[in-house]
Amino acid sequence: MDKTISILGSTGSIGTQSLEVAKKHGIKVKALAANSNAVLLAEQVNEFKPSVVCIYDKSKADKFKEMVKGDSVKVLTGMEGLCEIASLNGVDTLVNAVVGMVGLKPTLAAIEAGVDIALANKETLVTGGKLVINSAAEKGVNIYPIDSEHSAIFQCLQGNGMNKLKKIILTASGGPFYGKTKAELGSVTVAEALNHPNWSMGNKITIDSATLMNKGLEFIEAMWLFDLSPEQIEIVVHRESIIHSAVEYEDNSVIAQLGVPDMKIPIQYALLYPKRLECPAKSLSLTDIGTLHFAKPDLETFDCLDACIKAITAGGRMPAVVNGANEAAVASFLNGEIGFLRIGELVKSALKGIENKSIQCLDDVLLADREARDFVREKIEGC
Ligand code: NDP
Ligand code: MG
């Protein structure tokens, strides 16, 4: 296929599945980037023969260069390396599949260079939505969603012309702790929180799915991608993860996108848009599934979701604040420093305790993120 991509986060869950899709359709891979997984990144360099690669963690660079010395590949490091890859000439689409708001700067670099983006890194839109959407519009850059719900909405909007969207129905699996009370969640372990019922994903998003922060981030992501107000988004818990989301038009007709829970479907749609070709994901059998269930989310127990809705309703830098607080809190939970319920408490207290300001430029976002992380650190260390 006459298409060339680069992938940031190529060693992760989305990154490796993107490579699988690229391989199936003969898509050329010009550049790859990861944080520190030198072994897998070197294997990918060997197989996909990119001309440029970035290992973000500078302390791994020497070992990594040694591992790829037989391949003719340019090795970069750090944020400069990610931004150089994001803005390479001759690339049709950048797959941004890094985890966390570290993905924002490379996204902006890609837009500046006129490179279309297949976006998995939702933290990019949560923290810098206004900057990203405005600069993409200015440069005529397309952003194709990889997140399954947003891909579903994007797919449901195809062929719609100018018809007015009434609302979207954003589905949520509910995660491993659906139906539990706060009292029951007090003692959950990291292993229990990492055990997602339907999806196999990286650790950070799996914890976000357990707290429902992920749905809060997706609520904000949807507002930026589809130009919606908070009132136009209904979150519906749908345990089976078969309906990936739906849209409702003015005439109350609802159009949904269905499929097995496999990220290769939305990844492939983002990479091949508007083409639909054979995909390495299973076909859906509704009769095997039998029944689909729907329920309202529990915003009181899963307070991260509530905090995200409040943050985007407040606007300004509050989405970046709740995101930064969450990134810091989740890292501490995964390290065993804090309990599961502390994540929501910390996110909520950052939303209350940090002053809102407007976002005019990237530095405003980075400052909001820094303040939120420091706030969380102080709270944890003060205990
Ligand atoms: P993983 O943890 O599996 O992978 C993260 C990837 O990002 C790894 O390749 C990691 O490298 C890389 N990375 C992390 N930090 C940096 C950095 N500073 N510089 C360069 N690379 C970096 O995450 P997922 O694939 O699960 O998620 C990626 C993004 O996609 C997240 O924003 C997530 O919310 C979103 N998403 C994921 C879904 C999924 O099914 N997994 C579904 C929908 C959205 P290394 O391996 O070296 O650490
Ligand atoms: Mg999703």
PDB file of C-alpha atoms and ligand atoms in Angstrom, residues 7-17 32-41 44 54-57 60 78-79 82 96-103 106 119-124 146-150 199-206 208-209 214 217-218 221 262-264 266-267 327, ligand 1:
ATOM      1  CA  ILE A   7       4.521   5.445  15.433  1.00  0.00           C
ATOM      2  CA  LEU A   8       5.174   7.048  18.813  1.00  0.00           C
ATOM      3  CA  GLY A   9       4.749   4.420  21.535  1.00  0.00           C
ATOM      4  CA  SER A  10       5.437   1.507  19.182  1.00  0.00           C
ATOM      5  CA  THR A  11       6.261  -0.942  22.000  1.00  0.00           C
ATOM      6  CA  GLY A  12       2.926  -0.483  23.797  1.00  0.00           C
ATOM      7  CA  SER A  13      -0.450  -2.126  23.412  1.00  0.00           C
ATOM      8  CA  ILE A  14      -1.694   0.266  20.685  1.00  0.00           C
ATOM      9  CA  GLY A  15       1.763   0.582  19.121  1.00  0.00           C
ATOM     10  CA  THR A  16       2.273  -3.160  18.627  1.00  0.00           C
ATOM     11  CA  GLN A  17      -1.261  -3.585  17.254  1.00  0.00           C
ATOM     12  CA  LEU A  32       9.332   4.400  15.617  1.00  0.00           C
ATOM     13  CA  ALA A  33       9.613   5.685  19.190  1.00  0.00           C
ATOM     14  CA  ALA A  34       9.345   4.254  22.698  1.00  0.00           C
ATOM     15  CA  ASN A  35      10.302   5.248  26.213  1.00  0.00           C
ATOM     16  CA  SER A  36      12.764   2.652  27.493  1.00  0.00           C
ATOM     17  CA  ASN A  37      11.915  -0.825  26.158  1.00  0.00           C
ATOM     18  CA  ALA A  38      15.155  -1.137  24.172  1.00  0.00           C
ATOM     19  CA  VAL A  39      14.797  -4.868  23.512  1.00  0.00           C
ATOM     20  CA  LEU A  40      11.394  -4.734  21.822  1.00  0.00           C
ATOM     21  CA  LEU A  41      12.204  -1.472  20.025  1.00  0.00           C
ATOM     22  CA  GLN A  44      10.878  -3.700  15.707  1.00  0.00           C
ATOM     23  CA  CYS A  54      13.731   7.501  19.164  1.00  0.00           C
ATOM     24  CA  ILE A  55      14.371   6.039  22.582  1.00  0.00           C
ATOM     25  CA  TYR A  56      13.100   8.751  24.915  1.00  0.00           C
ATOM     26  CA  ASP A  57      15.052   7.606  27.972  1.00  0.00           C
ATOM     27  CA  LYS A  60      19.127   3.634  27.520  1.00  0.00           C
ATOM     28  CA  GLY A  78      14.243  12.756  24.465  1.00  0.00           C
ATOM     29  CA  MET A  79      11.437  15.144  23.603  1.00  0.00           C
ATOM     30  CA  LEU A  82       9.840  12.604  19.560  1.00  0.00           C
ATOM     31  CA  ASN A  96       0.444   8.854  18.501  1.00  0.00           C
ATOM     32  CA  ALA A  97       0.223   5.945  20.952  1.00  0.00           C
ATOM     33  CA  VAL A  98       2.372   7.144  23.834  1.00  0.00           C
ATOM     34  CA  VAL A  99       0.749   7.175  27.244  1.00  0.00           C
ATOM     35  CA  GLY A 100       0.258  10.437  29.128  1.00  0.00           C
ATOM     36  CA  MET A 101       0.431  14.149  28.374  1.00  0.00           C
ATOM     37  CA  VAL A 102       4.020  13.713  27.161  1.00  0.00           C
ATOM     38  CA  GLY A 103       2.235  13.140  23.818  1.00  0.00           C
ATOM     39  CA  PRO A 106       4.800  15.842  19.475  1.00  0.00           C
ATOM     40  CA  LEU A 119      -4.641   9.612  17.801  1.00  0.00           C
ATOM     41  CA  ALA A 120      -4.729   7.072  20.616  1.00  0.00           C
ATOM     42  CA  ASN A 121      -3.059   9.398  23.131  1.00  0.00           C
ATOM     43  CA  LYS A 122      -6.256  10.899  24.596  1.00  0.00           C
ATOM     44  CA  GLU A 123      -4.260  12.947  27.134  1.00  0.00           C
ATOM     45  CA  THR A 124      -3.224  15.145  24.175  1.00  0.00           C
ATOM     46  CA  ILE A 146      -8.132   5.463  17.508  1.00  0.00           C
ATOM     47  CA  ASP A 147      -9.901   5.350  20.877  1.00  0.00           C
ATOM     48  CA  SER A 148     -12.669   2.803  20.196  1.00  0.00           C
ATOM     49  CA  GLU A 149     -15.569   4.994  21.363  1.00  0.00           C
ATOM     50  CA  HIS A 150     -14.419   7.977  19.330  1.00  0.00           C
ATOM     51  CA  TRP A 199      -9.795  -5.194  27.054  1.00  0.00           C
ATOM     52  CA  SER A 200      -6.077  -5.932  27.287  1.00  0.00           C
ATOM     53  CA  MET A 201      -4.307  -2.550  27.513  1.00  0.00           C
ATOM     54  CA  GLY A 202      -1.333  -0.744  29.063  1.00  0.00           C
ATOM     55  CA  ASN A 203      -1.252  -0.370  32.869  1.00  0.00           C
ATOM     56  CA  LYS A 204      -2.140   3.315  33.088  1.00  0.00           C
ATOM     57  CA  ILE A 205      -5.303   3.128  30.971  1.00  0.00           C
ATOM     58  CA  THR A 206      -6.315  -0.104  32.736  1.00  0.00           C
ATOM     59  CA  ASP A 208      -8.084   4.637  34.486  1.00  0.00           C
ATOM     60  CA  SER A 209     -10.741   2.160  33.365  1.00  0.00           C
ATOM     61  CA  ASN A 214     -10.817   6.835  31.440  1.00  0.00           C
ATOM     62  CA  LEU A 217     -10.935  11.638  29.787  1.00  0.00           C
ATOM     63  CA  GLU A 218     -12.974  10.273  26.878  1.00  0.00           C
ATOM     64  CA  GLU A 221     -11.770  13.974  24.213  1.00  0.00           C
ATOM     65  CA  ASP A 262     -10.430  -5.519  19.522  1.00  0.00           C
ATOM     66  CA  MET A 263      -8.466  -2.299  19.021  1.00  0.00           C
ATOM     67  CA  LYS A 264      -7.217  -3.419  15.620  1.00  0.00           C
ATOM     68  CA  PRO A 266     -10.403   1.279  15.150  1.00  0.00           C
ATOM     69  CA  ILE A 267      -6.629   1.360  14.513  1.00  0.00           C
ATOM     70  CA  GLU A 327      -1.218  10.706  36.088  1.00  0.00           C
TER      71      GLU A 327
HETATM   72  P1  NDP B   1       1.155   1.135  26.938  1.00  0.00           P
HETATM   73  O1  NDP B   1       1.555   1.426  28.327  1.00  0.00           O
HETATM   74  O2  NDP B   1       0.885  -0.260  26.534  1.00  0.00           O
HETATM   75  O3  NDP B   1       2.245   1.725  25.919  1.00  0.00           O
HETATM   76  C1  NDP B   1       2.708   3.021  26.039  1.00  0.00           C
HETATM   77  C2  NDP B   1       3.721   3.266  24.967  1.00  0.00           C
HETATM   78  O4  NDP B   1       4.204   4.607  25.082  1.00  0.00           O
HETATM   79  C3  NDP B   1       4.966   2.375  25.086  1.00  0.00           C
HETATM   80  O5  NDP B   1       5.463   2.141  23.800  1.00  0.00           O
HETATM   81  C4  NDP B   1       5.935   3.250  25.867  1.00  0.00           C
HETATM   82  O6  NDP B   1       7.304   2.894  25.682  1.00  0.00           O
HETATM   83  C5  NDP B   1       5.619   4.569  25.213  1.00  0.00           C
HETATM   84  N1  NDP B   1       6.031   5.736  25.974  1.00  0.00           N
HETATM   85  C6  NDP B   1       5.697   6.073  27.229  1.00  0.00           C
HETATM   86  N2  NDP B   1       6.286   7.230  27.574  1.00  0.00           N
HETATM   87  C7  NDP B   1       7.008   7.615  26.495  1.00  0.00           C
HETATM   88  C8  NDP B   1       7.864   8.687  26.225  1.00  0.00           C
HETATM   89  N3  NDP B   1       8.104   9.636  27.145  1.00  0.00           N
HETATM   90  N4  NDP B   1       8.438   8.758  25.005  1.00  0.00           N
HETATM   91  C9  NDP B   1       8.220   7.812  24.058  1.00  0.00           C
HETATM   92  N5  NDP B   1       7.437   6.758  24.267  1.00  0.00           N
HETATM   93  C10 NDP B   1       6.833   6.670  25.474  1.00  0.00           C
HETATM   94  O7  NDP B   1      -0.131   2.072  26.649  1.00  0.00           O
HETATM   95  P2  NDP B   1      -1.340   1.798  25.660  1.00  0.00           P
HETATM   96  O8  NDP B   1      -0.850   1.379  24.331  1.00  0.00           O
HETATM   97  O9  NDP B   1      -2.357   0.988  26.358  1.00  0.00           O
HETATM   98  O10 NDP B   1      -1.960   3.276  25.556  1.00  0.00           O
HETATM   99  C11 NDP B   1      -1.363   4.284  24.787  1.00  0.00           C
HETATM  100  C12 NDP B   1      -2.330   5.447  24.664  1.00  0.00           C
HETATM  101  O11 NDP B   1      -3.481   4.992  23.960  1.00  0.00           O
HETATM  102  C13 NDP B   1      -2.849   5.978  26.004  1.00  0.00           C
HETATM  103  O12 NDP B   1      -3.045   7.355  25.924  1.00  0.00           O
HETATM  104  C14 NDP B   1      -4.187   5.286  26.172  1.00  0.00           C
HETATM  105  O13 NDP B   1      -5.089   6.021  26.960  1.00  0.00           O
HETATM  106  C15 NDP B   1      -4.654   5.204  24.716  1.00  0.00           C
HETATM  107  N6  NDP B   1      -5.591   4.122  24.432  1.00  0.00           N
HETATM  108  C16 NDP B   1      -5.221   2.825  24.622  1.00  0.00           C
HETATM  109  C17 NDP B   1      -6.090   1.783  24.372  1.00  0.00           C
HETATM  110  C18 NDP B   1      -5.669   0.346  24.498  1.00  0.00           C
HETATM  111  O14 NDP B   1      -6.456  -0.534  24.174  1.00  0.00           O
HETATM  112  N7  NDP B   1      -4.491   0.049  24.948  1.00  0.00           N
HETATM  113  C19 NDP B   1      -7.473   2.065  23.921  1.00  0.00           C
HETATM  114  C20 NDP B   1      -7.731   3.454  23.698  1.00  0.00           C
HETATM  115  C21 NDP B   1      -6.839   4.440  23.957  1.00  0.00           C
HETATM  116  P3  NDP B   1       8.005   1.752  26.632  1.00  0.00           P
HETATM  117  O15 NDP B   1       7.404   0.447  26.195  1.00  0.00           O
HETATM  118  O16 NDP B   1       9.431   1.884  26.303  1.00  0.00           O
HETATM  119  O17 NDP B   1       7.655   2.110  28.038  1.00  0.00           O
END
